[in-house]
PDB file of C-alpha atoms in Angstrom:
ATOM      1  CA  UNK A  11       0.543  -0.383  -0.286  1.00 46.00           C
ATOM      2  CA  UNK A  12       0.831   3.819  -0.869  1.00 41.00           C
ATOM      3  CA  UNK A  13       1.803   6.014   2.153  1.00 42.00           C
ATOM      4  CA  UNK A  14      -1.511   8.048   0.533  1.00 41.00           C
ATOM      5  CA  UNK A  15      -3.601   4.919   1.266  1.00 45.00           C
ATOM      6  CA  UNK A  16      -2.778   3.879   4.898  1.00 43.00           C
ATOM      7  CA  UNK A  17      -4.293   7.272   5.444  1.00 40.00           C
ATOM      8  CA  UNK A  18      -8.106   6.842   6.139  1.00 46.00           C
ATOM      9  CA  UNK A  19      -7.690   3.531   8.000  1.00 50.00           C
ATOM     10  CA  UNK A  20      -5.011   5.851  10.472  1.00 44.00           C
ATOM     11  CA  UNK A  21      -7.635   8.555  11.037  1.00 45.00           C
ATOM     12  CA  UNK A  22      -9.999   5.330  11.375  1.00 47.00           C
ATOM     13  CA  UNK A  23      -7.888   4.224  13.869  1.00 48.00           C
ATOM     14  CA  UNK A  24      -7.298   7.441  16.071  1.00 43.00           C
ATOM     15  CA  UNK A  25     -11.267   8.441  15.388  1.00 46.00           C
ATOM     16  CA  UNK A  26     -12.035   4.679  16.646  1.00 49.00           C
ATOM     17  CA  UNK A  27      -9.176   5.412  19.751  1.00 51.00           C
ATOM     18  CA  UNK A  28     -10.223   8.124  20.983  1.00 49.00           C
ATOM     19  CA  UNK A  29     -14.540   8.282  20.086  1.00 49.00           C
ATOM     20  CA  UNK A  30     -14.580   4.716  21.858  1.00 52.00           C
ATOM     21  CA  UNK A  31     -12.194   4.007  24.200  1.00 55.00           C
ATOM     22  CA  UNK A  32     -11.939   6.978  26.298  1.00 53.00           C
ATOM     23  CA  UNK A  33     -15.162   7.521  28.585  1.00 55.00           C
ATOM     24  CA  UNK A  34     -17.215  10.521  27.481  1.00 54.00           C
ATOM     25  CA  UNK A  35     -16.255  14.485  28.862  1.00 61.00           C
ATOM     26  CA  UNK A  36     -18.047  16.591  29.731  1.00 56.00           C
ATOM     27  CA  UNK A  37     -18.030  20.000  27.277  1.00 63.00           C
ATOM     28  CA  UNK A  38     -16.060  22.952  28.696  1.00 65.00           C
ATOM     29  CA  UNK A  39     -18.268  25.580  29.737  1.00 62.00           C
ATOM     30  CA  UNK A  40     -18.724  28.273  27.040  1.00 68.00           C
ATOM     31  CA  UNK A  41     -18.032  31.935  28.555  1.00 79.00           C
ATOM     32  CA  UNK A  42     -20.440  34.058  27.402  1.00 80.00           C
ATOM     33  CA  UNK A  43     -18.654  36.104  25.738  1.00 85.00           C
ATOM     34  CA  UNK A  44     -16.953  33.471  22.798  1.00 89.00           C
ATOM     35  CA  UNK A  45     -20.474  33.164  21.849  1.00 88.00           C
ATOM     36  CA  UNK A  46     -21.503  36.574  21.821  1.00 91.00           C
ATOM     37  CA  UNK A  47     -18.278  37.403  20.240  1.00 92.00           C
ATOM     38  CA  UNK A  48     -18.651  33.839  17.739  1.00 92.00           C
ATOM     39  CA  UNK A  49     -22.261  35.686  17.151  1.00 92.00           C
ATOM     40  CA  UNK A  50     -20.937  38.644  16.074  1.00 94.00           C
ATOM     41  CA  UNK A  51     -17.823  36.950  13.554  1.00 95.00           C
ATOM     42  CA  UNK A  52     -20.826  35.243  12.196  1.00 94.00           C
ATOM     43  CA  UNK A  53     -22.643  38.089  11.241  1.00 95.00           C
ATOM     44  CA  UNK A  54     -19.826  40.344  10.082  1.00 96.00           C
ATOM     45  CA  UNK A  55     -18.701  37.427   7.714  1.00 96.00           C
ATOM     46  CA  UNK A  56     -22.717  36.655   6.500  1.00 95.00           C
ATOM     47  CA  UNK A  57     -22.884  40.271   6.006  1.00 95.00           C
ATOM     48  CA  UNK A  58     -19.861  40.468   3.244  1.00 96.00           C
ATOM     49  CA  UNK A  59     -20.968  37.353   1.657  1.00 95.00           C
ATOM     50  CA  UNK A  60     -25.266  38.510   0.798  1.00 95.00           C
ATOM     51  CA  UNK A  61     -24.120  42.663   0.794  1.00 95.00           C
ATOM     52  CA  UNK A  62     -23.361  42.602  -2.831  1.00 96.00           C
ATOM     53  CA  UNK A  63     -26.836  40.200  -3.407  1.00 95.00           C
ATOM     54  CA  UNK A  64     -28.608  42.865  -1.661  1.00 94.00           C
ATOM     55  CA  UNK A  65     -27.765  45.812  -3.640  1.00 95.00           C
ATOM     56  CA  UNK A  66     -29.428  43.576  -6.787  1.00 94.00           C
ATOM     57  CA  UNK A  67     -32.456  43.203  -5.013  1.00 93.00           C
ATOM     58  CA  UNK A  68     -32.568  46.081  -3.635  1.00 93.00           C
ATOM     59  CA  UNK A  69     -32.020  48.153  -7.042  1.00 91.00           C
ATOM     60  CA  UNK A  70     -34.847  45.817  -8.460  1.00 91.00           C
ATOM     61  CA  UNK A  71     -37.403  46.106  -5.898  1.00 90.00           C
ATOM     62  CA  UNK A  72     -36.654  50.229  -6.486  1.00 87.00           C
ATOM     63  CA  UNK A  73     -37.459  49.714 -10.310  1.00 83.00           C
ATOM     64  CA  UNK A  74     -40.777  51.027 -11.587  1.00 80.00           C
ATOM     65  CA  UNK A  75     -40.936  48.952 -14.522  1.00 79.00           C
ATOM     66  CA  UNK A  76     -43.792  46.572 -15.738  1.00 80.00           C
ATOM     67  CA  UNK A  77     -42.420  43.122 -14.343  1.00 80.00           C
ATOM     68  CA  UNK A  78     -41.739  42.357 -18.249  1.00 82.00           C
ATOM     69  CA  UNK A  79     -39.337  45.900 -18.609  1.00 86.00           C
ATOM     70  CA  UNK A  80     -37.552  44.944 -15.857  1.00 87.00           C
ATOM     71  CA  UNK A  81     -33.265  43.492 -16.193  1.00 90.00           C
ATOM     72  CA  UNK A  82     -32.661  40.339 -14.803  1.00 91.00           C
ATOM     73  CA  UNK A  83     -30.814  39.620 -11.499  1.00 91.00           C
ATOM     74  CA  UNK A  84     -27.802  39.191 -13.832  1.00 94.00           C
ATOM     75  CA  UNK A  85     -28.151  42.272 -15.987  1.00 93.00           C
ATOM     76  CA  UNK A  86     -29.122  44.141 -12.921  1.00 92.00           C
ATOM     77  CA  UNK A  87     -25.654  43.123 -11.530  1.00 94.00           C
ATOM     78  CA  UNK A  88     -23.716  43.730 -14.806  1.00 94.00           C
ATOM     79  CA  UNK A  89     -25.166  47.175 -15.374  1.00 93.00           C
ATOM     80  CA  UNK A  90     -23.782  48.281 -10.945  1.00 92.00           C
ATOM     81  CA  UNK A  91     -20.789  46.923 -12.106  1.00 93.00           C
ATOM     82  CA  UNK A  92     -20.528  48.950 -14.780  1.00 93.00           C
ATOM     83  CA  UNK A  93     -21.473  52.409 -12.960  1.00 91.00           C
ATOM     84  CA  UNK A  94     -19.487  51.907  -9.430  1.00 89.00           C
ATOM     85  CA  UNK A  95     -17.739  49.021  -9.583  1.00 90.00           C
ATOM     86  CA  UNK A  96     -17.641  46.316  -7.450  1.00 89.00           C
ATOM     87  CA  UNK A  97     -15.623  48.854  -4.126  1.00 90.00           C
ATOM     88  CA  UNK A  98     -18.799  51.338  -2.405  1.00 88.00           C
ATOM     89  CA  UNK A  99     -20.285  53.020  -5.098  1.00 89.00           C
ATOM     90  CA  UNK A 100     -20.555  49.581  -7.149  1.00 91.00           C
ATOM     91  CA  UNK A 101     -22.109  45.963  -5.823  1.00 92.00           C
ATOM     92  CA  UNK A 102     -20.663  46.783  -2.306  1.00 94.00           C
ATOM     93  CA  UNK A 103     -23.153  49.956  -1.128  1.00 94.00           C
ATOM     94  CA  UNK A 104     -23.759  49.858   2.551  1.00 94.00           C
ATOM     95  CA  UNK A 105     -21.093  48.159   3.151  1.00 96.00           C
ATOM     96  CA  UNK A 106     -20.680  49.498   6.476  1.00 95.00           C
ATOM     97  CA  UNK A 107     -24.795  48.962   7.090  1.00 96.00           C
ATOM     98  CA  UNK A 108     -24.906  45.781   5.873  1.00 96.00           C
ATOM     99  CA  UNK A 109     -22.328  44.660   8.857  1.00 96.00           C
ATOM    100  CA  UNK A 110     -23.578  46.261  10.984  1.00 95.00           C
ATOM    101  CA  UNK A 111     -26.791  45.079  10.616  1.00 95.00           C
ATOM    102  CA  UNK A 112     -26.040  41.076  10.191  1.00 95.00           C
ATOM    103  CA  UNK A 113     -22.744  41.700  13.325  1.00 96.00           C
ATOM    104  CA  UNK A 114     -25.280  42.635  15.703  1.00 95.00           C
ATOM    105  CA  UNK A 115     -28.234  41.129  14.949  1.00 95.00           C
ATOM    106  CA  UNK A 116     -26.352  37.640  15.571  1.00 95.00           C
ATOM    107  CA  UNK A 117     -24.518  38.932  18.464  1.00 95.00           C
ATOM    108  CA  UNK A 118     -27.216  39.986  20.037  1.00 95.00           C
ATOM    109  CA  UNK A 119     -29.018  36.656  19.226  1.00 94.00           C
ATOM    110  CA  UNK A 120     -26.425  33.944  20.100  1.00 92.00           C
ATOM    111  CA  UNK A 121     -25.376  35.520  23.020  1.00 92.00           C
ATOM    112  CA  UNK A 122     -28.527  36.189  24.172  1.00 93.00           C
ATOM    113  CA  UNK A 123     -29.840  32.507  23.340  1.00 93.00           C
ATOM    114  CA  UNK A 124     -27.252  29.892  24.057  1.00 89.00           C
ATOM    115  CA  UNK A 125     -26.802  32.052  27.661  1.00 89.00           C
ATOM    116  CA  UNK A 126     -30.288  31.863  28.300  1.00 91.00           C
ATOM    117  CA  UNK A 127     -31.080  28.372  27.203  1.00 90.00           C
ATOM    118  CA  UNK A 128     -28.884  27.552  29.482  1.00 84.00           C
ATOM    119  CA  UNK A 129     -29.889  28.919  32.203  1.00 88.00           C
ATOM    120  CA  UNK A 130     -32.952  27.520  31.714  1.00 89.00           C
ATOM    121  CA  UNK A 131     -33.250  23.420  32.602  1.00 90.00           C
ATOM    122  CA  UNK A 132     -34.340  21.084  29.879  1.00 91.00           C
ATOM    123  CA  UNK A 133     -36.818  18.727  29.942  1.00 92.00           C
ATOM    124  CA  UNK A 134     -37.401  15.169  28.833  1.00 94.00           C
ATOM    125  CA  UNK A 135     -40.880  16.189  27.928  1.00 95.00           C
ATOM    126  CA  UNK A 136     -40.545  16.950  23.995  1.00 94.00           C
ATOM    127  CA  UNK A 137     -43.219  19.130  24.133  1.00 96.00           C
ATOM    128  CA  UNK A 138     -42.281  21.286  26.321  1.00 95.00           C
ATOM    129  CA  UNK A 139     -38.697  21.475  25.458  1.00 94.00           C
ATOM    130  CA  UNK A 140     -40.102  22.526  21.948  1.00 96.00           C
ATOM    131  CA  UNK A 141     -41.625  25.531  23.452  1.00 96.00           C
ATOM    132  CA  UNK A 142     -38.468  25.686  25.874  1.00 95.00           C
ATOM    133  CA  UNK A 143     -36.862  26.448  23.113  1.00 95.00           C
ATOM    134  CA  UNK A 144     -38.705  27.853  20.869  1.00 96.00           C
ATOM    135  CA  UNK A 145     -39.619  30.527  22.956  1.00 96.00           C
ATOM    136  CA  UNK A 146     -36.531  30.910  23.710  1.00 95.00           C
ATOM    137  CA  UNK A 147     -35.359  31.388  20.131  1.00 95.00           C
ATOM    138  CA  UNK A 148     -38.741  33.862  19.478  1.00 96.00           C
ATOM    139  CA  UNK A 149     -37.479  36.542  21.835  1.00 96.00           C
ATOM    140  CA  UNK A 150     -33.743  36.929  20.965  1.00 95.00           C
ATOM    141  CA  UNK A 151     -34.930  37.026  17.381  1.00 95.00           C
ATOM    142  CA  UNK A 152     -37.275  40.126  18.292  1.00 96.00           C
ATOM    143  CA  UNK A 153     -34.991  42.316  20.815  1.00 96.00           C
ATOM    144  CA  UNK A 154     -31.737  41.398  18.181  1.00 96.00           C
ATOM    145  CA  UNK A 155     -34.130  42.547  15.332  1.00 95.00           C
ATOM    146  CA  UNK A 156     -35.336  45.676  17.302  1.00 96.00           C
ATOM    147  CA  UNK A 157     -31.672  46.550  18.034  1.00 96.00           C
ATOM    148  CA  UNK A 158     -30.638  45.960  14.514  1.00 94.00           C
ATOM    149  CA  UNK A 159     -33.726  48.171  12.196  1.00 95.00           C
ATOM    150  CA  UNK A 160     -31.430  51.546  12.258  1.00 96.00           C
ATOM    151  CA  UNK A 161     -28.434  49.615  10.606  1.00 96.00           C
ATOM    152  CA  UNK A 162     -31.876  47.865   8.316  1.00 95.00           C
ATOM    153  CA  UNK A 163     -33.233  51.288   7.877  1.00 95.00           C
ATOM    154  CA  UNK A 164     -29.688  53.156   6.948  1.00 96.00           C
ATOM    155  CA  UNK A 165     -28.744  49.628   4.566  1.00 95.00           C
ATOM    156  CA  UNK A 166     -32.060  50.065   2.228  1.00 93.00           C
ATOM    157  CA  UNK A 167     -31.499  53.857   1.829  1.00 94.00           C
ATOM    158  CA  UNK A 168     -27.655  53.549   0.247  1.00 94.00           C
ATOM    159  CA  UNK A 169     -28.745  51.261  -1.839  1.00 92.00           C
ATOM    160  CA  UNK A 170     -31.973  52.152  -2.526  1.00 89.00           C
ATOM    161  CA  UNK A 171     -32.859  55.127  -5.116  1.00 88.00           C
ATOM    162  CA  UNK A 172     -31.726  58.549  -3.973  1.00 87.00           C
ATOM    163  CA  UNK A 173     -34.766  60.912  -3.291  1.00 88.00           C
ATOM    164  CA  UNK A 174     -32.958  62.930  -6.232  1.00 89.00           C
ATOM    165  CA  UNK A 175     -31.571  61.710  -8.970  1.00 84.00           C
ATOM    166  CA  UNK A 176     -28.211  62.460 -10.084  1.00 84.00           C
ATOM    167  CA  UNK A 177     -27.275  64.072  -5.505  1.00 89.00           C
ATOM    168  CA  UNK A 178     -26.128  61.284  -3.424  1.00 90.00           C
ATOM    169  CA  UNK A 179     -28.652  62.223  -0.488  1.00 94.00           C
ATOM    170  CA  UNK A 180     -27.390  58.723   2.211  1.00 94.00           C
ATOM    171  CA  UNK A 181     -23.875  58.060   1.842  1.00 92.00           C
ATOM    172  CA  UNK A 182     -22.399  56.600   5.253  1.00 94.00           C
ATOM    173  CA  UNK A 183     -23.985  53.985   7.729  1.00 95.00           C
ATOM    174  CA  UNK A 184     -23.628  57.205  10.131  1.00 96.00           C
ATOM    175  CA  UNK A 185     -24.768  59.962   8.206  1.00 96.00           C
ATOM    176  CA  UNK A 186     -27.937  58.084   6.986  1.00 96.00           C
ATOM    177  CA  UNK A 187     -28.751  57.492  10.839  1.00 96.00           C
ATOM    178  CA  UNK A 188     -28.329  61.124  11.817  1.00 96.00           C
ATOM    179  CA  UNK A 189     -30.908  62.683   8.669  1.00 96.00           C
ATOM    180  CA  UNK A 190     -33.260  59.667   9.027  1.00 96.00           C
ATOM    181  CA  UNK A 191     -33.263  60.606  12.836  1.00 95.00           C
ATOM    182  CA  UNK A 192     -33.875  64.540  12.318  1.00 95.00           C
ATOM    183  CA  UNK A 193     -35.814  64.801   9.269  1.00 94.00           C
ATOM    184  CA  UNK A 194     -38.230  61.696   9.753  1.00 93.00           C
ATOM    185  CA  UNK A 195     -37.464  61.516  14.312  1.00 85.00           C
TER     186      UNK A 195
END
């Protein structure tokens, strides 16, 4: 046998020894801050990945042409790329707002959910256990959604059509939040 053929049997033997021969250990407790930071990291990663799609989606939603006259998603993405490139004026317009929106949501959701879930004892009854997790998830999602709304509004204003064609009213995340608060309360 070549060395490459020996890797799977070796890994299987190591896995068997690690999982079957040792007594199971209880998992180490997860610190609250670690869960919160992990949520933030997952949200920031998610934002970087989804932002170009959000820009295309918002621009298509703002298009008032009939459905037959609207460009496809790919054609709209090409138009955005031709007009502003891939950077913060093109497909990544509103990235800071999207980072805030997703980062804050996931940070609060995961930090709250897993810490509160561990604080309430699990139930042996599957229905009660489902209800426990459902209620904690509902509260976590509600709090997270309420807190991230300012970033969502800023993202939509920056990525959407500007009120005056040719004039950029909504430029940055913080500037947009301040302007919306000043003008709309």
